[in-house]
PDB file of C-alpha atoms in Angstrom:
ATOM      1  CA  UNK E   1      33.730 -58.928 -43.322  1.00 85.00           C
ATOM      2  CA  UNK E   2      32.217 -62.410 -43.666  1.00 89.00           C
ATOM      3  CA  UNK E   3      31.460 -62.551 -39.956  1.00 90.00           C
ATOM      4  CA  UNK E   4      29.959 -59.079 -39.849  1.00 90.00           C
ATOM      5  CA  UNK E   5      27.903 -59.030 -43.107  1.00 90.00           C
ATOM      6  CA  UNK E   6      26.704 -62.654 -42.921  1.00 95.00           C
ATOM      7  CA  UNK E   7      26.946 -64.264 -39.501  1.00 97.00           C
ATOM      8  CA  UNK E   8      26.369 -61.309 -37.182  1.00 97.00           C
ATOM      9  CA  UNK E   9      23.730 -59.745 -39.412  1.00 97.00           C
ATOM     10  CA  UNK E  10      21.749 -63.058 -39.494  1.00 98.00           C
ATOM     11  CA  UNK E  11      21.958 -63.630 -35.731  1.00 98.00           C
ATOM     12  CA  UNK E  12      21.184 -60.081 -34.693  1.00 98.00           C
ATOM     13  CA  UNK E  13      18.403 -59.651 -37.275  1.00 98.00           C
ATOM     14  CA  UNK E  14      16.770 -62.960 -36.274  1.00 98.00           C
ATOM     15  CA  UNK E  15      16.850 -62.026 -32.606  1.00 98.00           C
ATOM     16  CA  UNK E  16      15.359 -58.645 -33.317  1.00 98.00           C
ATOM     17  CA  UNK E  17      12.638 -60.180 -35.437  1.00 98.00           C
ATOM     18  CA  UNK E  18      11.892 -62.720 -32.705  1.00 98.00           C
ATOM     19  CA  UNK E  19      11.462 -59.978 -30.115  1.00 98.00           C
ATOM     20  CA  UNK E  20       9.788 -57.224 -32.178  1.00 98.00           C
ATOM     21  CA  UNK E  21       7.933 -58.684 -35.168  1.00 97.00           C
ATOM     22  CA  UNK E  22       4.586 -58.138 -33.460  1.00 97.00           C
ATOM     23  CA  UNK E  23       5.282 -54.556 -32.414  1.00 98.00           C
ATOM     24  CA  UNK E  24       3.453 -51.965 -34.580  1.00 97.00           C
ATOM     25  CA  UNK E  25       5.761 -49.540 -36.374  1.00 96.00           C
ATOM     26  CA  UNK E  26       8.950 -51.518 -35.776  1.00 98.00           C
ATOM     27  CA  UNK E  27      11.496 -51.507 -38.570  1.00 98.00           C
ATOM     28  CA  UNK E  28      14.688 -53.375 -39.151  1.00 98.00           C
ATOM     29  CA  UNK E  29      16.936 -51.579 -41.648  1.00 98.00           C
ATOM     30  CA  UNK E  30      20.067 -53.415 -42.643  1.00 98.00           C
ATOM     31  CA  UNK E  31      22.834 -51.669 -44.598  1.00 97.00           C
ATOM     32  CA  UNK E  32      23.958 -53.342 -47.799  1.00 97.00           C
ATOM     33  CA  UNK E  33      25.633 -51.498 -50.714  1.00 96.00           C
ATOM     34  CA  UNK E  34      25.211 -50.760 -54.403  1.00 94.00           C
ATOM     35  CA  UNK E  35      27.718 -53.671 -54.420  1.00 93.00           C
ATOM     36  CA  UNK E  36      24.916 -55.774 -53.009  1.00 95.00           C
ATOM     37  CA  UNK E  37      23.103 -55.545 -56.315  1.00 96.00           C
ATOM     38  CA  UNK E  38      26.052 -55.186 -58.767  1.00 94.00           C
ATOM     39  CA  UNK E  39      29.412 -56.988 -58.751  1.00 94.00           C
ATOM     40  CA  UNK E  40      32.214 -54.462 -58.623  1.00 91.00           C
ATOM     41  CA  UNK E  41      35.658 -55.349 -59.925  1.00 91.00           C
ATOM     42  CA  UNK E  42      38.356 -55.954 -57.302  1.00 91.00           C
ATOM     43  CA  UNK E  43      35.680 -56.164 -54.605  1.00 90.00           C
ATOM     44  CA  UNK E  44      33.994 -59.467 -55.193  1.00 95.00           C
ATOM     45  CA  UNK E  45      34.211 -60.687 -51.616  1.00 95.00           C
ATOM     46  CA  UNK E  46      32.765 -57.406 -50.377  1.00 92.00           C
ATOM     47  CA  UNK E  47      30.029 -57.537 -53.001  1.00 95.00           C
ATOM     48  CA  UNK E  48      29.228 -61.170 -52.194  1.00 97.00           C
ATOM     49  CA  UNK E  49      28.709 -60.325 -48.486  1.00 97.00           C
ATOM     50  CA  UNK E  50      26.555 -57.341 -49.433  1.00 97.00           C
ATOM     51  CA  UNK E  51      24.490 -59.560 -51.846  1.00 97.00           C
ATOM     52  CA  UNK E  52      23.804 -61.678 -48.801  1.00 97.00           C
ATOM     53  CA  UNK E  53      22.667 -58.637 -46.807  1.00 98.00           C
ATOM     54  CA  UNK E  54      20.330 -57.594 -49.616  1.00 98.00           C
ATOM     55  CA  UNK E  55      18.916 -61.038 -50.316  1.00 98.00           C
ATOM     56  CA  UNK E  56      18.495 -61.917 -46.591  1.00 98.00           C
ATOM     57  CA  UNK E  57      16.776 -58.612 -45.839  1.00 98.00           C
ATOM     58  CA  UNK E  58      14.485 -58.683 -48.869  1.00 98.00           C
ATOM     59  CA  UNK E  59      13.638 -62.293 -48.137  1.00 98.00           C
ATOM     60  CA  UNK E  60      12.885 -61.409 -44.497  1.00 98.00           C
ATOM     61  CA  UNK E  61      10.607 -58.618 -45.740  1.00 98.00           C
ATOM     62  CA  UNK E  62       8.630 -61.164 -47.772  1.00 97.00           C
ATOM     63  CA  UNK E  63       8.513 -63.579 -44.895  1.00 96.00           C
ATOM     64  CA  UNK E  64       7.277 -60.936 -42.414  1.00 97.00           C
ATOM     65  CA  UNK E  65       4.609 -59.800 -44.893  1.00 96.00           C
ATOM     66  CA  UNK E  66       3.372 -63.387 -45.511  1.00 95.00           C
ATOM     67  CA  UNK E  67       3.134 -63.946 -41.748  1.00 95.00           C
ATOM     68  CA  UNK E  68       1.155 -60.763 -41.176  1.00 96.00           C
ATOM     69  CA  UNK E  69       3.880 -59.379 -38.926  1.00 97.00           C
ATOM     70  CA  UNK E  70       3.695 -55.741 -37.915  1.00 98.00           C
ATOM     71  CA  UNK E  71       7.410 -55.244 -38.351  1.00 98.00           C
ATOM     72  CA  UNK E  72       8.933 -54.136 -41.673  1.00 98.00           C
ATOM     73  CA  UNK E  73      12.395 -55.257 -42.879  1.00 98.00           C
ATOM     74  CA  UNK E  74      14.189 -52.854 -45.215  1.00 98.00           C
ATOM     75  CA  UNK E  75      17.611 -52.531 -46.808  1.00 98.00           C
ATOM     76  CA  UNK E  76      19.663 -49.404 -47.495  1.00 98.00           C
ATOM     77  CA  UNK E  77      22.098 -49.780 -50.372  1.00 97.00           C
ATOM     78  CA  UNK E  78      24.456 -46.813 -50.582  1.00 96.00           C
ATOM     79  CA  UNK E  79      27.138 -46.215 -53.166  1.00 93.00           C
ATOM     80  CA  UNK E  80      30.479 -44.591 -52.312  1.00 85.00           C
ATOM     81  CA  UNK E  81      30.025 -42.730 -49.022  1.00 90.00           C
ATOM     82  CA  UNK E  82      32.629 -40.558 -47.338  1.00 90.00           C
ATOM     83  CA  UNK E  83      33.426 -42.508 -44.221  1.00 88.00           C
ATOM     84  CA  UNK E  84      36.411 -44.088 -42.396  1.00 87.00           C
ATOM     85  CA  UNK E  85      35.899 -47.333 -44.359  1.00 81.00           C
ATOM     86  CA  UNK E  86      38.253 -46.324 -47.236  1.00 83.00           C
ATOM     87  CA  UNK E  87      41.154 -45.801 -44.828  1.00 87.00           C
ATOM     88  CA  UNK E  88      40.566 -49.171 -43.192  1.00 85.00           C
ATOM     89  CA  UNK E  89      40.009 -51.115 -46.431  1.00 80.00           C
ATOM     90  CA  UNK E  90      43.136 -49.609 -48.080  1.00 83.00           C
ATOM     91  CA  UNK E  91      45.060 -49.769 -44.745  1.00 88.00           C
ATOM     92  CA  UNK E  92      46.216 -46.164 -44.962  1.00 92.00           C
ATOM     93  CA  UNK E  93      46.273 -43.411 -42.379  1.00 90.00           C
ATOM     94  CA  UNK E  94      44.638 -40.786 -44.669  1.00 90.00           C
ATOM     95  CA  UNK E  95      42.196 -40.980 -47.570  1.00 90.00           C
ATOM     96  CA  UNK E  96      40.785 -37.942 -49.437  1.00 90.00           C
ATOM     97  CA  UNK E  97      37.547 -38.585 -51.245  1.00 90.00           C
ATOM     98  CA  UNK E  98      37.685 -35.273 -53.183  1.00 89.00           C
ATOM     99  CA  UNK E  99      39.846 -35.838 -56.198  1.00 86.00           C
ATOM    100  CA  UNK E 100      40.009 -39.607 -55.685  1.00 86.00           C
ATOM    101  CA  UNK E 101      36.437 -40.772 -55.877  1.00 87.00           C
ATOM    102  CA  UNK E 102      34.500 -39.338 -58.841  1.00 86.00           C
ATOM    103  CA  UNK E 103      31.120 -39.402 -57.130  1.00 91.00           C
ATOM    104  CA  UNK E 104      30.219 -39.980 -53.475  1.00 91.00           C
ATOM    105  CA  UNK E 105      27.805 -38.944 -50.758  1.00 93.00           C
ATOM    106  CA  UNK E 106      28.631 -37.599 -47.355  1.00 93.00           C
ATOM    107  CA  UNK E 107      27.665 -39.529 -44.264  1.00 92.00           C
ATOM    108  CA  UNK E 108      25.057 -36.764 -43.574  1.00 95.00           C
ATOM    109  CA  UNK E 109      23.463 -37.264 -46.975  1.00 96.00           C
ATOM    110  CA  UNK E 110      23.400 -40.997 -46.359  1.00 95.00           C
ATOM    111  CA  UNK E 111      21.704 -40.484 -43.008  1.00 96.00           C
ATOM    112  CA  UNK E 112      19.099 -38.462 -44.794  1.00 97.00           C
ATOM    113  CA  UNK E 113      18.547 -41.347 -47.278  1.00 98.00           C
ATOM    114  CA  UNK E 114      18.084 -43.696 -44.380  1.00 97.00           C
ATOM    115  CA  UNK E 115      15.456 -41.461 -42.835  1.00 98.00           C
ATOM    116  CA  UNK E 116      13.710 -41.268 -46.250  1.00 98.00           C
ATOM    117  CA  UNK E 117      13.615 -45.086 -46.334  1.00 98.00           C
ATOM    118  CA  UNK E 118      12.370 -45.223 -42.699  1.00 98.00           C
ATOM    119  CA  UNK E 119       9.534 -42.826 -43.517  1.00 98.00           C
ATOM    120  CA  UNK E 120       8.456 -44.746 -46.595  1.00 97.00           C
ATOM    121  CA  UNK E 121       6.678 -48.102 -47.126  1.00 97.00           C
ATOM    122  CA  UNK E 122       9.198 -49.229 -49.760  1.00 98.00           C
ATOM    123  CA  UNK E 123      11.650 -52.008 -48.913  1.00 98.00           C
ATOM    124  CA  UNK E 124      14.807 -50.940 -50.737  1.00 98.00           C
ATOM    125  CA  UNK E 125      16.573 -47.557 -50.611  1.00 98.00           C
ATOM    126  CA  UNK E 126      19.293 -47.705 -53.185  1.00 98.00           C
ATOM    127  CA  UNK E 127      21.738 -45.240 -54.756  1.00 97.00           C
ATOM    128  CA  UNK E 128      21.689 -45.545 -58.525  1.00 95.00           C
ATOM    129  CA  UNK E 129      25.245 -46.370 -59.510  1.00 89.00           C
ATOM    130  CA  UNK E 130      25.013 -44.347 -62.714  1.00 91.00           C
ATOM    131  CA  UNK E 131      23.249 -41.187 -61.623  1.00 93.00           C
ATOM    132  CA  UNK E 132      23.977 -41.279 -57.847  1.00 93.00           C
ATOM    133  CA  UNK E 133      20.357 -40.414 -57.270  1.00 96.00           C
ATOM    134  CA  UNK E 134      18.665 -42.078 -54.278  1.00 97.00           C
ATOM    135  CA  UNK E 135      15.726 -44.290 -55.200  1.00 98.00           C
ATOM    136  CA  UNK E 136      13.071 -45.968 -53.058  1.00 98.00           C
ATOM    137  CA  UNK E 137      11.960 -49.238 -54.553  1.00 98.00           C
ATOM    138  CA  UNK E 138       9.975 -52.365 -53.853  1.00 97.00           C
ATOM    139  CA  UNK E 139      11.957 -55.580 -53.509  1.00 97.00           C
ATOM    140  CA  UNK E 140      14.371 -56.327 -56.308  1.00 96.00           C
ATOM    141  CA  UNK E 141      15.043 -60.015 -55.837  1.00 95.00           C
ATOM    142  CA  UNK E 142      12.267 -62.425 -56.845  1.00 93.00           C
ATOM    143  CA  UNK E 143      10.564 -64.391 -54.107  1.00 93.00           C
ATOM    144  CA  UNK E 144       8.827 -67.783 -54.375  1.00 91.00           C
ATOM    145  CA  UNK E 145       6.730 -68.678 -51.388  1.00 84.00           C
ATOM    146  CA  UNK E 146       7.005 -72.102 -49.845  1.00 77.00           C
ATOM    147  CA  UNK E 147       4.423 -74.594 -51.068  1.00 71.00           C
ATOM    148  CA  UNK E 148       4.391 -76.561 -47.830  1.00 69.00           C
TER     149      UNK E 148
END
């Protein structure tokens, strides 16, 4: 999880930005989590890596804007989504979302949210953890430009 959400994301995003930041219409959309904006009990390591994804991507968005780049960097922050992840994280062969998880979205719904984010100028697409409604927002983390 640390290698994927921090190391690999940083390397692959940086290489993509290097190669495509000057290409009109290019977007980099990294996937964080609602846990990238709220610490969830019994999932602090997961949340910490997703905070990194969110902060890195929002920061990258600010940097690209300040440099006049044509590329946009965005972050999708889903909440519980019906995927294979639960089976892997709990190390079980079967996991049923219905009856176990009070609220969740299907992978198809999440794909629709990603397309909504792609088609919008907002930086953050986040599922509200209370209402489970999808929201498009400007950056959430504060940014202070370098004074050098």
